[in-house]
Amino acid sequence: QVQLVESGGGLVQAGGSLRLSCAASGRTFSNYAMGWFRQAPGKEREFVAAINWSGGDTYTDSVKGRFTISRDNAKNTVYLEMNSLKSEDTAVYYCAAKWGLRSTAVNAYNYWGQGTQVTVSS
């Protein structure tokens, strides 16, 4: 069973930056695609970014140019660098993992972290 633990969330002002981290368990980390999703109050969980083991990445349109996903397979860790944060980015951010290639679909991921709160004040 893969375990994921997010960290790095917090309260920031609009225009600020945060770097989220997701530490993954397992010796087969490099075989998994990793994703970041977020869920705001009253809204569905939505895709934010995803990355393959090779580093190929995908972003939802609303964060392109502001967020960067990366991974360090040697450290079993995936990151989400968030810049120019907006109030609309406020949500609980979840790290997720799936075997194989990355996906933008929530249901494609098998393993999830507990989430970390990101609050952006306007």
PDB file of C-alpha atoms in Angstrom:
ATOM      1  CA  GLN A   1       0.000   0.000   0.000  1.00  0.00           C
ATOM      2  CA  VAL A   2       1.339   3.394  -1.021  1.00  0.00           C
ATOM      3  CA  GLN A   3       1.204   6.130   1.570  1.00  0.00           C
ATOM      4  CA  LEU A   4       1.384   9.817   0.732  1.00  0.00           C
ATOM      5  CA  VAL A   5       1.919  12.697   3.121  1.00  0.00           C
ATOM      6  CA  GLU A   6       1.523  16.317   2.044  1.00  0.00           C
ATOM      7  CA  SER A   7       3.143  19.275   3.721  1.00  0.00           C
ATOM      8  CA  GLY A   8       3.827  22.933   3.091  1.00  0.00           C
ATOM      9  CA  GLY A   9       0.355  24.401   3.153  1.00  0.00           C
ATOM     10  CA  GLY A  10      -0.475  27.562   4.991  1.00  0.00           C
ATOM     11  CA  LEU A  11      -1.880  31.053   4.853  1.00  0.00           C
ATOM     12  CA  VAL A  12      -0.462  33.505   2.343  1.00  0.00           C
ATOM     13  CA  GLN A  13      -1.496  36.796   0.839  1.00  0.00           C
ATOM     14  CA  ALA A  14      -2.523  37.086  -2.777  1.00  0.00           C
ATOM     15  CA  GLY A  15       0.538  37.263  -4.973  1.00  0.00           C
ATOM     16  CA  GLY A  16       2.589  35.171  -2.608  1.00  0.00           C
ATOM     17  CA  SER A  17       4.134  31.751  -3.033  1.00  0.00           C
ATOM     18  CA  LEU A  18       4.064  28.348  -1.404  1.00  0.00           C
ATOM     19  CA  ARG A  19       5.857  25.105  -2.065  1.00  0.00           C
ATOM     20  CA  LEU A  20       3.968  21.930  -1.303  1.00  0.00           C
ATOM     21  CA  SER A  21       5.713  18.630  -0.795  1.00  0.00           C
ATOM     22  CA  CYS A  22       4.403  15.095  -0.961  1.00  0.00           C
ATOM     23  CA  ALA A  23       6.453  12.302   0.512  1.00  0.00           C
ATOM     24  CA  ALA A  24       5.610   8.885  -0.909  1.00  0.00           C
ATOM     25  CA  SER A  25       6.270   5.491   0.543  1.00  0.00           C
ATOM     26  CA  GLY A  26       7.304   2.411  -1.353  1.00  0.00           C
ATOM     27  CA  ARG A  27      10.310   1.185  -3.228  1.00  0.00           C
ATOM     28  CA  THR A  28       8.423   1.440  -6.535  1.00  0.00           C
ATOM     29  CA  PHE A  29       7.887   5.186  -6.425  1.00  0.00           C
ATOM     30  CA  SER A  30       9.469   5.703  -9.834  1.00  0.00           C
ATOM     31  CA  ASN A  31       6.837   3.444 -11.408  1.00  0.00           C
ATOM     32  CA  TYR A  32       4.052   5.852 -10.450  1.00  0.00           C
ATOM     33  CA  ALA A  33       2.673   8.985 -11.951  1.00  0.00           C
ATOM     34  CA  MET A  34       1.952  11.661  -9.377  1.00  0.00           C
ATOM     35  CA  GLY A  35      -0.728  14.288  -9.311  1.00  0.00           C
ATOM     36  CA  TRP A  36      -1.904  17.265  -7.334  1.00  0.00           C
ATOM     37  CA  PHE A  37      -5.601  17.924  -6.899  1.00  0.00           C
ATOM     38  CA  ARG A  38      -7.485  20.482  -4.880  1.00  0.00           C
ATOM     39  CA  GLN A  39     -10.908  20.828  -3.375  1.00  0.00           C
ATOM     40  CA  ALA A  40     -12.458  24.108  -2.316  1.00  0.00           C
ATOM     41  CA  PRO A  41     -15.481  24.287  -0.008  1.00  0.00           C
ATOM     42  CA  GLY A  42     -18.641  23.281  -1.821  1.00  0.00           C
ATOM     43  CA  LYS A  43     -16.787  22.261  -4.976  1.00  0.00           C
ATOM     44  CA  GLU A  44     -15.705  19.028  -6.597  1.00  0.00           C
ATOM     45  CA  ARG A  45     -12.156  17.858  -6.295  1.00  0.00           C
ATOM     46  CA  GLU A  46     -10.311  19.134  -9.346  1.00  0.00           C
ATOM     47  CA  PHE A  47      -7.118  18.392 -11.164  1.00  0.00           C
ATOM     48  CA  VAL A  48      -4.211  20.780 -10.717  1.00  0.00           C
ATOM     49  CA  ALA A  49      -1.060  19.161 -12.059  1.00  0.00           C
ATOM     50  CA  ALA A  50       0.447  15.762 -12.777  1.00  0.00           C
ATOM     51  CA  ILE A  51       3.836  14.359 -13.626  1.00  0.00           C
ATOM     52  CA  ASN A  52       5.176  11.094 -15.003  1.00  0.00           C
ATOM     53  CA  TRP A  53       8.139   9.249 -13.598  1.00  0.00           C
ATOM     54  CA  SER A  54      10.158  10.717 -16.465  1.00  0.00           C
ATOM     55  CA  GLY A  55       9.184  14.288 -15.616  1.00  0.00           C
ATOM     56  CA  GLY A  56       6.590  14.972 -18.295  1.00  0.00           C
ATOM     57  CA  ASP A  57       3.940  17.218 -16.789  1.00  0.00           C
ATOM     58  CA  THR A  58       0.422  18.530 -17.297  1.00  0.00           C
ATOM     59  CA  TYR A  59      -1.441  21.452 -15.715  1.00  0.00           C
ATOM     60  CA  THR A  60      -4.968  22.692 -15.533  1.00  0.00           C
ATOM     61  CA  ASP A  61      -5.387  25.947 -17.449  1.00  0.00           C
ATOM     62  CA  SER A  62      -6.000  28.101 -14.397  1.00  0.00           C
ATOM     63  CA  VAL A  63      -2.555  27.419 -12.944  1.00  0.00           C
ATOM     64  CA  LYS A  64      -0.421  27.328 -16.075  1.00  0.00           C
ATOM     65  CA  GLY A  65       2.480  29.705 -15.798  1.00  0.00           C
ATOM     66  CA  ARG A  66       2.058  30.002 -12.040  1.00  0.00           C
ATOM     67  CA  PHE A  67       2.472  26.470 -10.693  1.00  0.00           C
ATOM     68  CA  THR A  68       5.255  23.997 -11.334  1.00  0.00           C
ATOM     69  CA  ILE A  69       5.162  20.319 -10.488  1.00  0.00           C
ATOM     70  CA  SER A  70       8.380  18.394 -10.090  1.00  0.00           C
ATOM     71  CA  ARG A  71       9.597  15.168  -8.576  1.00  0.00           C
ATOM     72  CA  ASP A  72      12.733  13.793  -7.059  1.00  0.00           C
ATOM     73  CA  ASN A  73      12.527  10.049  -7.446  1.00  0.00           C
ATOM     74  CA  ALA A  74      15.621   9.490  -5.331  1.00  0.00           C
ATOM     75  CA  LYS A  75      13.824  11.205  -2.456  1.00  0.00           C
ATOM     76  CA  ASN A  76      10.404   9.696  -3.195  1.00  0.00           C
ATOM     77  CA  THR A  77       8.993  13.202  -3.198  1.00  0.00           C
ATOM     78  CA  VAL A  78       6.851  15.292  -5.504  1.00  0.00           C
ATOM     79  CA  TYR A  79       6.566  19.070  -5.241  1.00  0.00           C
ATOM     80  CA  LEU A  80       4.159  21.764  -6.267  1.00  0.00           C
ATOM     81  CA  GLU A  81       5.662  25.225  -6.474  1.00  0.00           C
ATOM     82  CA  MET A  82       2.864  27.770  -6.429  1.00  0.00           C
ATOM     83  CA  ASN A  83       3.543  31.365  -7.386  1.00  0.00           C
ATOM     84  CA  SER A  84       1.350  34.425  -7.878  1.00  0.00           C
ATOM     85  CA  LEU A  85      -1.295  32.876  -5.702  1.00  0.00           C
ATOM     86  CA  LYS A  86      -4.880  34.049  -5.991  1.00  0.00           C
ATOM     87  CA  SER A  87      -7.801  33.781  -3.634  1.00  0.00           C
ATOM     88  CA  GLU A  88      -9.295  31.286  -6.080  1.00  0.00           C
ATOM     89  CA  ASP A  89      -6.419  28.934  -5.273  1.00  0.00           C
ATOM     90  CA  THR A  90      -7.700  28.502  -1.733  1.00  0.00           C
ATOM     91  CA  ALA A  91      -8.424  24.819  -1.215  1.00  0.00           C
ATOM     92  CA  VAL A  92      -7.249  21.642   0.382  1.00  0.00           C
ATOM     93  CA  TYR A  93      -4.503  20.286  -1.834  1.00  0.00           C
ATOM     94  CA  TYR A  94      -4.144  16.545  -2.226  1.00  0.00           C
ATOM     95  CA  CYS A  95      -1.276  14.499  -3.510  1.00  0.00           C
ATOM     96  CA  ALA A  96      -2.189  11.393  -5.491  1.00  0.00           C
ATOM     97  CA  ALA A  97      -0.435   8.483  -7.157  1.00  0.00           C
ATOM     98  CA  LYS A  98      -1.229   5.960  -9.869  1.00  0.00           C
ATOM     99  CA  TRP A  99       0.688   3.243 -11.615  1.00  0.00           C
ATOM    100  CA  GLY A 100       1.710   4.097 -15.148  1.00  0.00           C
ATOM    101  CA  LEU A 101       1.185   7.356 -17.015  1.00  0.00           C
ATOM    102  CA  ARG A 102      -0.243  10.535 -15.583  1.00  0.00           C
ATOM    103  CA  SER A 103      -3.898  11.416 -15.827  1.00  0.00           C
ATOM    104  CA  THR A 104      -6.072  14.467 -15.184  1.00  0.00           C
ATOM    105  CA  ALA A 105      -8.941  12.361 -13.845  1.00  0.00           C
ATOM    106  CA  VAL A 106      -9.576  12.083 -10.137  1.00  0.00           C
ATOM    107  CA  ASN A 107     -10.831   8.535 -10.488  1.00  0.00           C
ATOM    108  CA  ALA A 108      -7.651   7.395 -12.211  1.00  0.00           C
ATOM    109  CA  TYR A 109      -5.594   7.698  -9.054  1.00  0.00           C
ATOM    110  CA  ASN A 110      -5.460   4.913  -6.537  1.00  0.00           C
ATOM    111  CA  TYR A 111      -3.601   6.474  -3.649  1.00  0.00           C
ATOM    112  CA  TRP A 112      -4.240   9.743  -1.878  1.00  0.00           C
ATOM    113  CA  GLY A 113      -2.748  11.786   0.875  1.00  0.00           C
ATOM    114  CA  GLN A 114      -4.777  13.452   3.597  1.00  0.00           C
ATOM    115  CA  GLY A 115      -4.408  16.901   2.118  1.00  0.00           C
ATOM    116  CA  THR A 116      -2.879  20.184   3.175  1.00  0.00           C
ATOM    117  CA  GLN A 117      -4.784  23.446   3.476  1.00  0.00           C
ATOM    118  CA  VAL A 118      -3.769  26.380   1.324  1.00  0.00           C
ATOM    119  CA  THR A 119      -5.486  29.653   2.128  1.00  0.00           C
ATOM    120  CA  VAL A 120      -4.853  32.755   0.060  1.00  0.00           C
ATOM    121  CA  SER A 121      -6.105  36.008   1.509  1.00  0.00           C
ATOM    122  CA  SER A 122      -7.357  38.684  -0.846  1.00  0.00           C
TER     123      SER A 122
END
